[in-house]
XYZ file of C-alpha atoms in Angstrom:
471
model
C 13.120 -38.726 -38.789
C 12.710 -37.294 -35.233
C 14.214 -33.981 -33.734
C 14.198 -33.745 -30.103
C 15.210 -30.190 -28.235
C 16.064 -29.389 -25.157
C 13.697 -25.952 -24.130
C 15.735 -25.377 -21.277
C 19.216 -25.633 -23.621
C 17.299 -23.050 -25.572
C 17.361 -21.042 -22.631
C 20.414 -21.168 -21.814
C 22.078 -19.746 -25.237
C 19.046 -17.505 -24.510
C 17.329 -18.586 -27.678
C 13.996 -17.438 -27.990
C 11.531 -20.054 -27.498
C 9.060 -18.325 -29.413
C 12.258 -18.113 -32.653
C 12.202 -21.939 -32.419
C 8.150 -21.832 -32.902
C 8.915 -19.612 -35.822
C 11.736 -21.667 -37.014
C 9.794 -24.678 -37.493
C 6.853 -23.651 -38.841
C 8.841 -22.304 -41.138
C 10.526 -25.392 -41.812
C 7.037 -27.336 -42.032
C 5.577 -25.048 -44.258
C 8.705 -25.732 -46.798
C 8.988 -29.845 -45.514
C 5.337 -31.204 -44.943
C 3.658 -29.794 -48.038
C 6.080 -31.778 -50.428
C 5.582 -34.862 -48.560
C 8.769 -35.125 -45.874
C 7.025 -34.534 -42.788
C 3.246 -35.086 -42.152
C 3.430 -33.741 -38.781
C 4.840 -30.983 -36.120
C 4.355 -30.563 -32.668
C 5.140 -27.386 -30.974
C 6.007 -28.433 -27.556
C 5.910 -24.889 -25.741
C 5.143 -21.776 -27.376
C 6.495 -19.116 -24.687
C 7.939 -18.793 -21.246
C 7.797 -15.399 -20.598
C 4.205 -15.187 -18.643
C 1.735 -12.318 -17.768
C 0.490 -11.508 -14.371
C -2.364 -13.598 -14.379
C -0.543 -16.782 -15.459
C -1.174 -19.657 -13.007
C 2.154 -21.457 -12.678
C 2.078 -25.247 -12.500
C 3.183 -25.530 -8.709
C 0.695 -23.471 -7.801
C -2.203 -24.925 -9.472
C -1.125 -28.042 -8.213
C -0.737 -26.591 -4.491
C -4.128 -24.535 -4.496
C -7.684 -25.208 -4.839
C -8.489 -21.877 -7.270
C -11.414 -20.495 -7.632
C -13.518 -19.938 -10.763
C -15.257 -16.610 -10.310
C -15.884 -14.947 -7.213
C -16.563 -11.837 -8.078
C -18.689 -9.663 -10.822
C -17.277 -9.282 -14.295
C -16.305 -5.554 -13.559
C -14.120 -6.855 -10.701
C -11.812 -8.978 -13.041
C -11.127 -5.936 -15.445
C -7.765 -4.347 -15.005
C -9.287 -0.015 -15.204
C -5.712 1.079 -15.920
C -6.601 4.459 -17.635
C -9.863 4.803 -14.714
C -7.436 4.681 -12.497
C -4.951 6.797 -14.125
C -7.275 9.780 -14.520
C -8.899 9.527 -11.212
C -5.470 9.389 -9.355
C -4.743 12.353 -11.410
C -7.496 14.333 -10.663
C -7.439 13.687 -7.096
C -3.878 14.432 -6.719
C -4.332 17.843 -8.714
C -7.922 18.577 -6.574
C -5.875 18.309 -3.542
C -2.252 20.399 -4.621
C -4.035 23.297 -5.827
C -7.213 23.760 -4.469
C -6.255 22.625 -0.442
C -2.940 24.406 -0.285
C -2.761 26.322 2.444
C -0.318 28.831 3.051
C 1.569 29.775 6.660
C 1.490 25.656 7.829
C 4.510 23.929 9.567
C 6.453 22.034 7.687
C 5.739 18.886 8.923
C 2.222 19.287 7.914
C 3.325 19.693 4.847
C 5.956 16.899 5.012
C 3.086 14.579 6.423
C 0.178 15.363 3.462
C 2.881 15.485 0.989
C 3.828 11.633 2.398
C 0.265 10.554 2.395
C -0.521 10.914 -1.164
C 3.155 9.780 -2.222
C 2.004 6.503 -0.375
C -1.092 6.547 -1.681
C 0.184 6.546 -5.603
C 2.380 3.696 -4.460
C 0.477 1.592 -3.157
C -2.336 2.312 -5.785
C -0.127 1.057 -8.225
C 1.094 -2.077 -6.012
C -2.831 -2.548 -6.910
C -2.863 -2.242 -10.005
C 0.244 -3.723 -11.308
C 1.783 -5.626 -8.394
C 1.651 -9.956 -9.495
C -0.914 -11.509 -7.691
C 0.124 -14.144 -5.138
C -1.385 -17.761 -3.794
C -4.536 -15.829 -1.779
C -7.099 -14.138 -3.452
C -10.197 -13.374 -1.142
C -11.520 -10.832 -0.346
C -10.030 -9.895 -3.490
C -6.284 -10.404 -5.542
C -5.969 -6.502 -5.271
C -6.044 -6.744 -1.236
C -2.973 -8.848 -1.278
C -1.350 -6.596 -4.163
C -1.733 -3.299 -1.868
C 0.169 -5.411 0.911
C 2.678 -6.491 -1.009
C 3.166 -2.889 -2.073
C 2.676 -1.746 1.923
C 5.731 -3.862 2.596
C 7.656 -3.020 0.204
C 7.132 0.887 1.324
C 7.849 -0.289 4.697
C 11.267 -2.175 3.933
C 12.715 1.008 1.591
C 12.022 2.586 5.195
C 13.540 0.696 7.012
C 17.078 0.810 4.627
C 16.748 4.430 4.987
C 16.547 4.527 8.976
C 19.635 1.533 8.866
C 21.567 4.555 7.187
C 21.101 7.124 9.899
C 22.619 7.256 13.118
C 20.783 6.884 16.379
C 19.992 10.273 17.640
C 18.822 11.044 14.046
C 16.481 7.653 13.641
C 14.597 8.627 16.756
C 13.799 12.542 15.236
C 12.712 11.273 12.445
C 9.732 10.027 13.612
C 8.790 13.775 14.898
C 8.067 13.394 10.995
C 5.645 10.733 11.844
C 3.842 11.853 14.253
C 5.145 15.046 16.458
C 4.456 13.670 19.637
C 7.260 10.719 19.035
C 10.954 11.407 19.129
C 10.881 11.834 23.128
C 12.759 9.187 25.565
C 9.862 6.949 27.202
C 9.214 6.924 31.008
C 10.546 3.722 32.946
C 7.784 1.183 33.741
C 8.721 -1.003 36.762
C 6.749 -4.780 35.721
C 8.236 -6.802 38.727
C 8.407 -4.379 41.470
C 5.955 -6.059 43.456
C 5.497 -9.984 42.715
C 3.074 -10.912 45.419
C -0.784 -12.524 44.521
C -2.025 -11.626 47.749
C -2.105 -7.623 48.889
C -4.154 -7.858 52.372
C -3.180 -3.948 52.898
C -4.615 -2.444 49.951
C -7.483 -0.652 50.199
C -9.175 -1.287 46.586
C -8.429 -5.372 46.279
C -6.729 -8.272 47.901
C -5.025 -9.069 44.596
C -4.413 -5.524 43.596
C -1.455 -7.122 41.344
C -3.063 -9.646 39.841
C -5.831 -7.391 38.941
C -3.841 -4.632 37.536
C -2.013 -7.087 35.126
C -5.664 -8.432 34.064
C -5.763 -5.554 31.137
C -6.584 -4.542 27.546
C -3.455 -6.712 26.713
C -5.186 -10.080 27.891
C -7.249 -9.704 24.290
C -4.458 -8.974 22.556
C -2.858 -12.060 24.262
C -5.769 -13.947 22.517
C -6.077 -12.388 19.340
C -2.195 -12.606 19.007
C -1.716 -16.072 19.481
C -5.393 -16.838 17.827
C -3.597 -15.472 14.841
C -0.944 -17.258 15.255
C -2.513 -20.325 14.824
C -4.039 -19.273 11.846
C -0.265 -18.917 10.481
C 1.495 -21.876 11.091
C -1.859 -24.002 11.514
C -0.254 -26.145 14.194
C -0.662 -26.925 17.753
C 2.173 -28.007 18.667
C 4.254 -25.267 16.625
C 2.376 -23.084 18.594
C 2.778 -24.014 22.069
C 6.471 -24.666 21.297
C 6.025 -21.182 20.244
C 4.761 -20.048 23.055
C 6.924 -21.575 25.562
C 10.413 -20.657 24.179
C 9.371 -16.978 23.723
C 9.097 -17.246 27.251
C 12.689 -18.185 27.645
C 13.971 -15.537 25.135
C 12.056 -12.438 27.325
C 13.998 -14.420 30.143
C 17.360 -14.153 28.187
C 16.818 -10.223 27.127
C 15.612 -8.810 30.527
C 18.129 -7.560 31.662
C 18.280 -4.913 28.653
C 14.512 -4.205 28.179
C 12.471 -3.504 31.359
C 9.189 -4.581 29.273
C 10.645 -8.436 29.127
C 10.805 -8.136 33.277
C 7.641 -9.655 34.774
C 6.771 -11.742 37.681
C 7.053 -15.447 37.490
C 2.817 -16.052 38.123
C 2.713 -13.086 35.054
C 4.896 -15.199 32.888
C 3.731 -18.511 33.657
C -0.106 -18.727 34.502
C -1.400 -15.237 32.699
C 0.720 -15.940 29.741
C 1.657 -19.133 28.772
C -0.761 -21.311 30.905
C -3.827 -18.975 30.052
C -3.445 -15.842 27.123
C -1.265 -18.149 24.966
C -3.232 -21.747 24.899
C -7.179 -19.720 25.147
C -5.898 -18.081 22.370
C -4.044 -21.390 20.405
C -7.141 -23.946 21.229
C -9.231 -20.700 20.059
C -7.279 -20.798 16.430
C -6.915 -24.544 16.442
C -10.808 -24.431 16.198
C -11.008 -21.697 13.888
C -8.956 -23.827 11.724
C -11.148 -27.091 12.462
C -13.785 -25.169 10.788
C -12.693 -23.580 8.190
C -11.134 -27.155 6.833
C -14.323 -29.068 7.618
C -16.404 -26.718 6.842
C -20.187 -26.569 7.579
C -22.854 -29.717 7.470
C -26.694 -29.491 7.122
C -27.946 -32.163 8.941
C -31.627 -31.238 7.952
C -31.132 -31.441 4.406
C -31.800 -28.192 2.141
C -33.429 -25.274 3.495
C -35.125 -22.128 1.960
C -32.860 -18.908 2.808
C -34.216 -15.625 3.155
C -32.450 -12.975 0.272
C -30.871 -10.998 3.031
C -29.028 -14.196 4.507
C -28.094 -15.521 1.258
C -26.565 -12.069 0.778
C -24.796 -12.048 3.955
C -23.619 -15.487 4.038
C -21.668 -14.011 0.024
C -19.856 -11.686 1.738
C -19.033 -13.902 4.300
C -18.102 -15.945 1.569
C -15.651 -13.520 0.192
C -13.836 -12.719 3.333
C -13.268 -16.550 4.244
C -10.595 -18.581 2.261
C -11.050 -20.560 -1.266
C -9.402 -23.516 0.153
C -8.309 -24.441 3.870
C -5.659 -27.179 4.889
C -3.953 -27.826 7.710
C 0.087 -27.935 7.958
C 1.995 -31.038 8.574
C 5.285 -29.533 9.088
C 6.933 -33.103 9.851
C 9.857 -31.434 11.816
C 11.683 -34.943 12.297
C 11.126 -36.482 9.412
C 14.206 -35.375 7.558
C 16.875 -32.916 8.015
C 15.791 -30.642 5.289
C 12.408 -30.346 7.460
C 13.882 -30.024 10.652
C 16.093 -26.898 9.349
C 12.834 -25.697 7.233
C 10.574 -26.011 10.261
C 13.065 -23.954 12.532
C 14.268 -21.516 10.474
C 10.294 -20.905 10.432
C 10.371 -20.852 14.295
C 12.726 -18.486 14.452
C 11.323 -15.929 11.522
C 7.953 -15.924 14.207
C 10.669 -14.771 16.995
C 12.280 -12.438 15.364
C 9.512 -10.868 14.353
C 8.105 -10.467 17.552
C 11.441 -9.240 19.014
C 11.850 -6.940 16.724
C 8.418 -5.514 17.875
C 10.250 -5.058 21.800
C 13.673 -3.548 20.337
C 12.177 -1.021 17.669
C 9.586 0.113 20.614
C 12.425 0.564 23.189
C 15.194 1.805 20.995
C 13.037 4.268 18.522
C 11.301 5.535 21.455
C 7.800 4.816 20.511
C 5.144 4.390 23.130
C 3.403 1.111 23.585
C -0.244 2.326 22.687
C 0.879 4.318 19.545
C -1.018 3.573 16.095
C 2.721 3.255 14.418
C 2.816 -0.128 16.146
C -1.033 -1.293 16.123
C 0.242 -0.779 11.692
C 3.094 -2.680 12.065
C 1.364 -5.508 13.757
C -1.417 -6.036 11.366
C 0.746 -5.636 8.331
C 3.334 -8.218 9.651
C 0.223 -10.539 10.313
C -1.360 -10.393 6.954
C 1.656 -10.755 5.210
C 2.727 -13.354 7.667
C -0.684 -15.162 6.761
C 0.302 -15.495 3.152
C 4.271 -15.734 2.915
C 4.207 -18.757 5.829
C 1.546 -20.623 3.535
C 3.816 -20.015 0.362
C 7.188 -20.847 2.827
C 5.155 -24.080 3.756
C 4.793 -25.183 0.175
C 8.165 -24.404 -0.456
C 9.698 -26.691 2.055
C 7.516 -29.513 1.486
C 6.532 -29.173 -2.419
C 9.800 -30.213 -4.256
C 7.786 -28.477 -7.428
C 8.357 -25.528 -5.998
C 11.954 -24.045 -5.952
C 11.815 -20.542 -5.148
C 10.834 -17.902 -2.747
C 7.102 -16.232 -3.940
C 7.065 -12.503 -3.278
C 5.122 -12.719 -0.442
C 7.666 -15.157 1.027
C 10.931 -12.964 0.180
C 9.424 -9.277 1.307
C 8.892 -11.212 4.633
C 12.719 -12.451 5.248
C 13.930 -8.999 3.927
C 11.714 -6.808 6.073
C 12.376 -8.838 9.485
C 16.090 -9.506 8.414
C 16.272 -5.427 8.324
C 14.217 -4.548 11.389
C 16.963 -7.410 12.896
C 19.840 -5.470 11.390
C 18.597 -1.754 12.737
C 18.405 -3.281 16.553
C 21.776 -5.140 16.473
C 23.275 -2.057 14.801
C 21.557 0.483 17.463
C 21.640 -2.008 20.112
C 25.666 -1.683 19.911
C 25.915 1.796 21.452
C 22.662 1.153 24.027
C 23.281 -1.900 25.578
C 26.562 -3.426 27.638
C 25.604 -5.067 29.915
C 26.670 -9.192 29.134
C 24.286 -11.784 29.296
C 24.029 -13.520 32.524
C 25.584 -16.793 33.013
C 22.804 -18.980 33.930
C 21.691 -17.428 30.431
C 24.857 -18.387 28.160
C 24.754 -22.331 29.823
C 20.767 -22.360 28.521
C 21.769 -21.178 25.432
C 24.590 -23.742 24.669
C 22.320 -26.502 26.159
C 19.938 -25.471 23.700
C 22.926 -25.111 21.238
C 23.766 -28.503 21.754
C 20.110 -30.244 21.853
C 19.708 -28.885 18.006
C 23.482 -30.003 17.274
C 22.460 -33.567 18.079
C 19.408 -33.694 16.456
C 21.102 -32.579 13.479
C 23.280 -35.135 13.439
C 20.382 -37.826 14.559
C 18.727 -36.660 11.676
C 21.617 -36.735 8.751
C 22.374 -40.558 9.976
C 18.734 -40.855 9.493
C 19.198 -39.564 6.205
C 22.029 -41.365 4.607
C 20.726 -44.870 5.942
C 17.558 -44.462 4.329
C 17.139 -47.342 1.702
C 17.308 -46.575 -2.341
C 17.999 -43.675 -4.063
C 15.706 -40.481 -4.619
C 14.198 -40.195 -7.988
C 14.639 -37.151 -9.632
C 11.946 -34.501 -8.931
C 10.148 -33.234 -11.641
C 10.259 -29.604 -12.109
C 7.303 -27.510 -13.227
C 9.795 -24.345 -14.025
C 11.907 -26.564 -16.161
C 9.773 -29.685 -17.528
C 11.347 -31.759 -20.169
C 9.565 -31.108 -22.863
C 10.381 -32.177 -26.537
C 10.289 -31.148 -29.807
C 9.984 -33.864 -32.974
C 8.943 -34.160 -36.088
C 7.228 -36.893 -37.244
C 7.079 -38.523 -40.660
């Protein structure tokens, strides 16, 4: 006799997996002692797993690492942290009060340490994603920093515009004030013969801070999508999209030699061939062509924490953007998450009044980056691994906060900007428009005519597992 059950029927008349164990062990004990069965296997014994369960598709999709760390770093100190975070909180409300203080002093430390529980329990709590160096709780605080960040965000899409930009008086006092106009493409010529300091006073004054920035931007870049060519198609059509938005924010106005040479031609590839080796390295990895030598303690030391703050595993991407049509749209939607992202930076700056050189933005950036690093990695494996059907955390808290950064400056950009796009603008966009409507369609013919039928993928979440009895 042989019984064979569905687990994920059992889930769907939400029947306890763990009733079925419980069912047939109580049938076995009443069955195989008086000689009808002789033996039971248990096919699955629960499906509801803790936070340090390692799923299928992602053991599959990750090189994981044994033990980095001390044992004391792999206990959970729930109540530690409980009665520190306790003590602190009630150190700082009683003892520090001081009396006679503005109220956004108050408003500010009261903020601070509302954060701070937040995101200490985003530590302590939060699941742990694909990346876990320097350490799982790194990536847990982020996760909690974004989340933080996009309950922001819904409150300012609730306000109106005058009352956005005073809130961030709450932020920091000196914001809520309209910016001074910045003229970028006043004067476009290389050569200045009449000034007094240089003879390429404009090509010197645009050699700044922001050429390292250029570099470390991009550098990172490459570090996120892991591919050249995504990257310099990157680089080039976020040229064209400052072209197509000039005409509302003066930033996006430069001179064609600033555009062209200082940007795409020199900040943008130093900084891509920059990553592209950065990732050369870290997926090679290091060769001792001398065989094994003695290391002092200190650099065996060093080269630990080096060790922690460099990835378990390193791969580059193969996005395969024409291979299919499911990769195409995958591989642009991707695209255009990285340009929305850094559009949003432009609109928020210009519309919330927030001056370029302010530490709200220098946050933004290197939050958006990190989490960037992580939710494009899991994004990746969810476009090409057909194990793995649904959006990580990581991945979903990234399309939420730039979809609602995108929804504050069309909703705010409504009552600041009328001025219509330029024609010469609206034919490149439906020449664009049409290159990715043909493709498409290229790529669907492409589809259908591909010989034999695909097998059906096997699916981690839902594997077919049985249940029998044997006699």
């Amino acid at each position: 006799m042989e019984i064979r059950i569905n687990i994920f029927t059992a889930m769907k008349k939400r029947i306890n997996p763990m009733y079925l164990d419980d069912h047939f062990r109580e049938r076995s004990h009443s069955q195989v002692f008086t000689g009808k069965y002789s033996k039971v296997n248990i096919g699955i014994q629960t499906i509801i797993p803790p936070r340090h369960y390692i799923s299928p598709a992602i053991s599959a999709s990750h090189q994981l690492a044994l033990i980095d760390f001390p044992r004391i770093f792999y206990m959970s100190h729930t109540i530690t942290f409980l009665l520190i975070s306790l003590l602190i909180i009630i150190y700082f409300s009683f003892a520090h009060t001081v009396q006679d203080v503005p109220f956004i002093y108050e408003f500010q430390r009261g903020a601070v340490f509302a954060i701070g529980v937040f995101l200490l329990y985003a530590g302590v709590y939060f699941p742990d994603g694909a990346l876990n160096h320097p350490h799982p709780v790194c990536w847990r605080v982020l996760q909690g920093a974004a989340c933080f960040y996009c309950a922001f965000l819904v409150f300012v899409l609730m306000l109106d515009l005058d009352t956005a930009r005073q809130l961030m008086k709450y932020i920091d006092p000196r914001l809520g004030v309209p910016l001074p106009d910045r003229a970028y493409a006043d004067d476009c010529r290389i050569y200045t013969p009449e000034n007094p300091e240089s003879k390429f006073a404009n090509l010197a004054k645009a050699m700044d801070l922001y050429i390292v920035c250029h570099w470390f931007g991009w550098w990172s870049k490459m570090l996120i999508f892991r591919d050249a060519y995504i990257c310099i198609f990157l680089s080039v059509t976020f040229e064209w999209l400052e072209l197509s938005f000039k005409h509302w924010i003066t930033n996006f106005t430069e001179c064609w030699w600033d555009s062209l040479i200082l940007d795409v031609l020199l900040c943008n590839i130093i900084g891509i061939i920059l990553g592209h080796l950065t990732c050369k390295y870290l997926e090679l990895g290091s060769f001792r062509w001398f065989g094994k030598y003695k290391k002092s303690y200190y650099r065996s030391e060093l080269a630990k924490i080096f060790a922690l703050f460099s990835p378990n595993e390193w791969s580059n991407y193969k996005w395969q953007m024409f291979d299919s049509l499911a990769n195409f749209l995958g591989t642009l939607w991707a695209i255009s998450m990285s340009h929305i992202i850094d559009i949003n930076h432009f609109f928020l700056k210009f519309i919330l009044w927030i001056p370029v050189n302010h530490w709200v933005l220098l946050v933004r950036i290197i939050m958006v980056c990190t989490l960037a690093l992580v939710a494009i990695k899991e994004y990746y494996i969810f476009l090409h691994n057909r194990n793995y059907r649904r959006f990580s955390s990581a991945t979903w808290l990234y399309h939420f906060l730039l979809l609602l950064e995108l929804f504050i400056n069309v909703k705010f950009s409504m009552q600041l900007f009328h001025t219509p796009f330029p024609n010469h603008i609206k034919i490149g966009w439906r020449i664009i428009g049409g290159i990715v409507l043909t493709i498409v369609v290229i790529l669907f013919i492409k589809d259908i005519r591909k010989p034999g039928k695909k097998a059906q993928a096997f699916d981690a979440y839902n594997p077919p597992i049985d249940i029998e009895y044997v006699k």
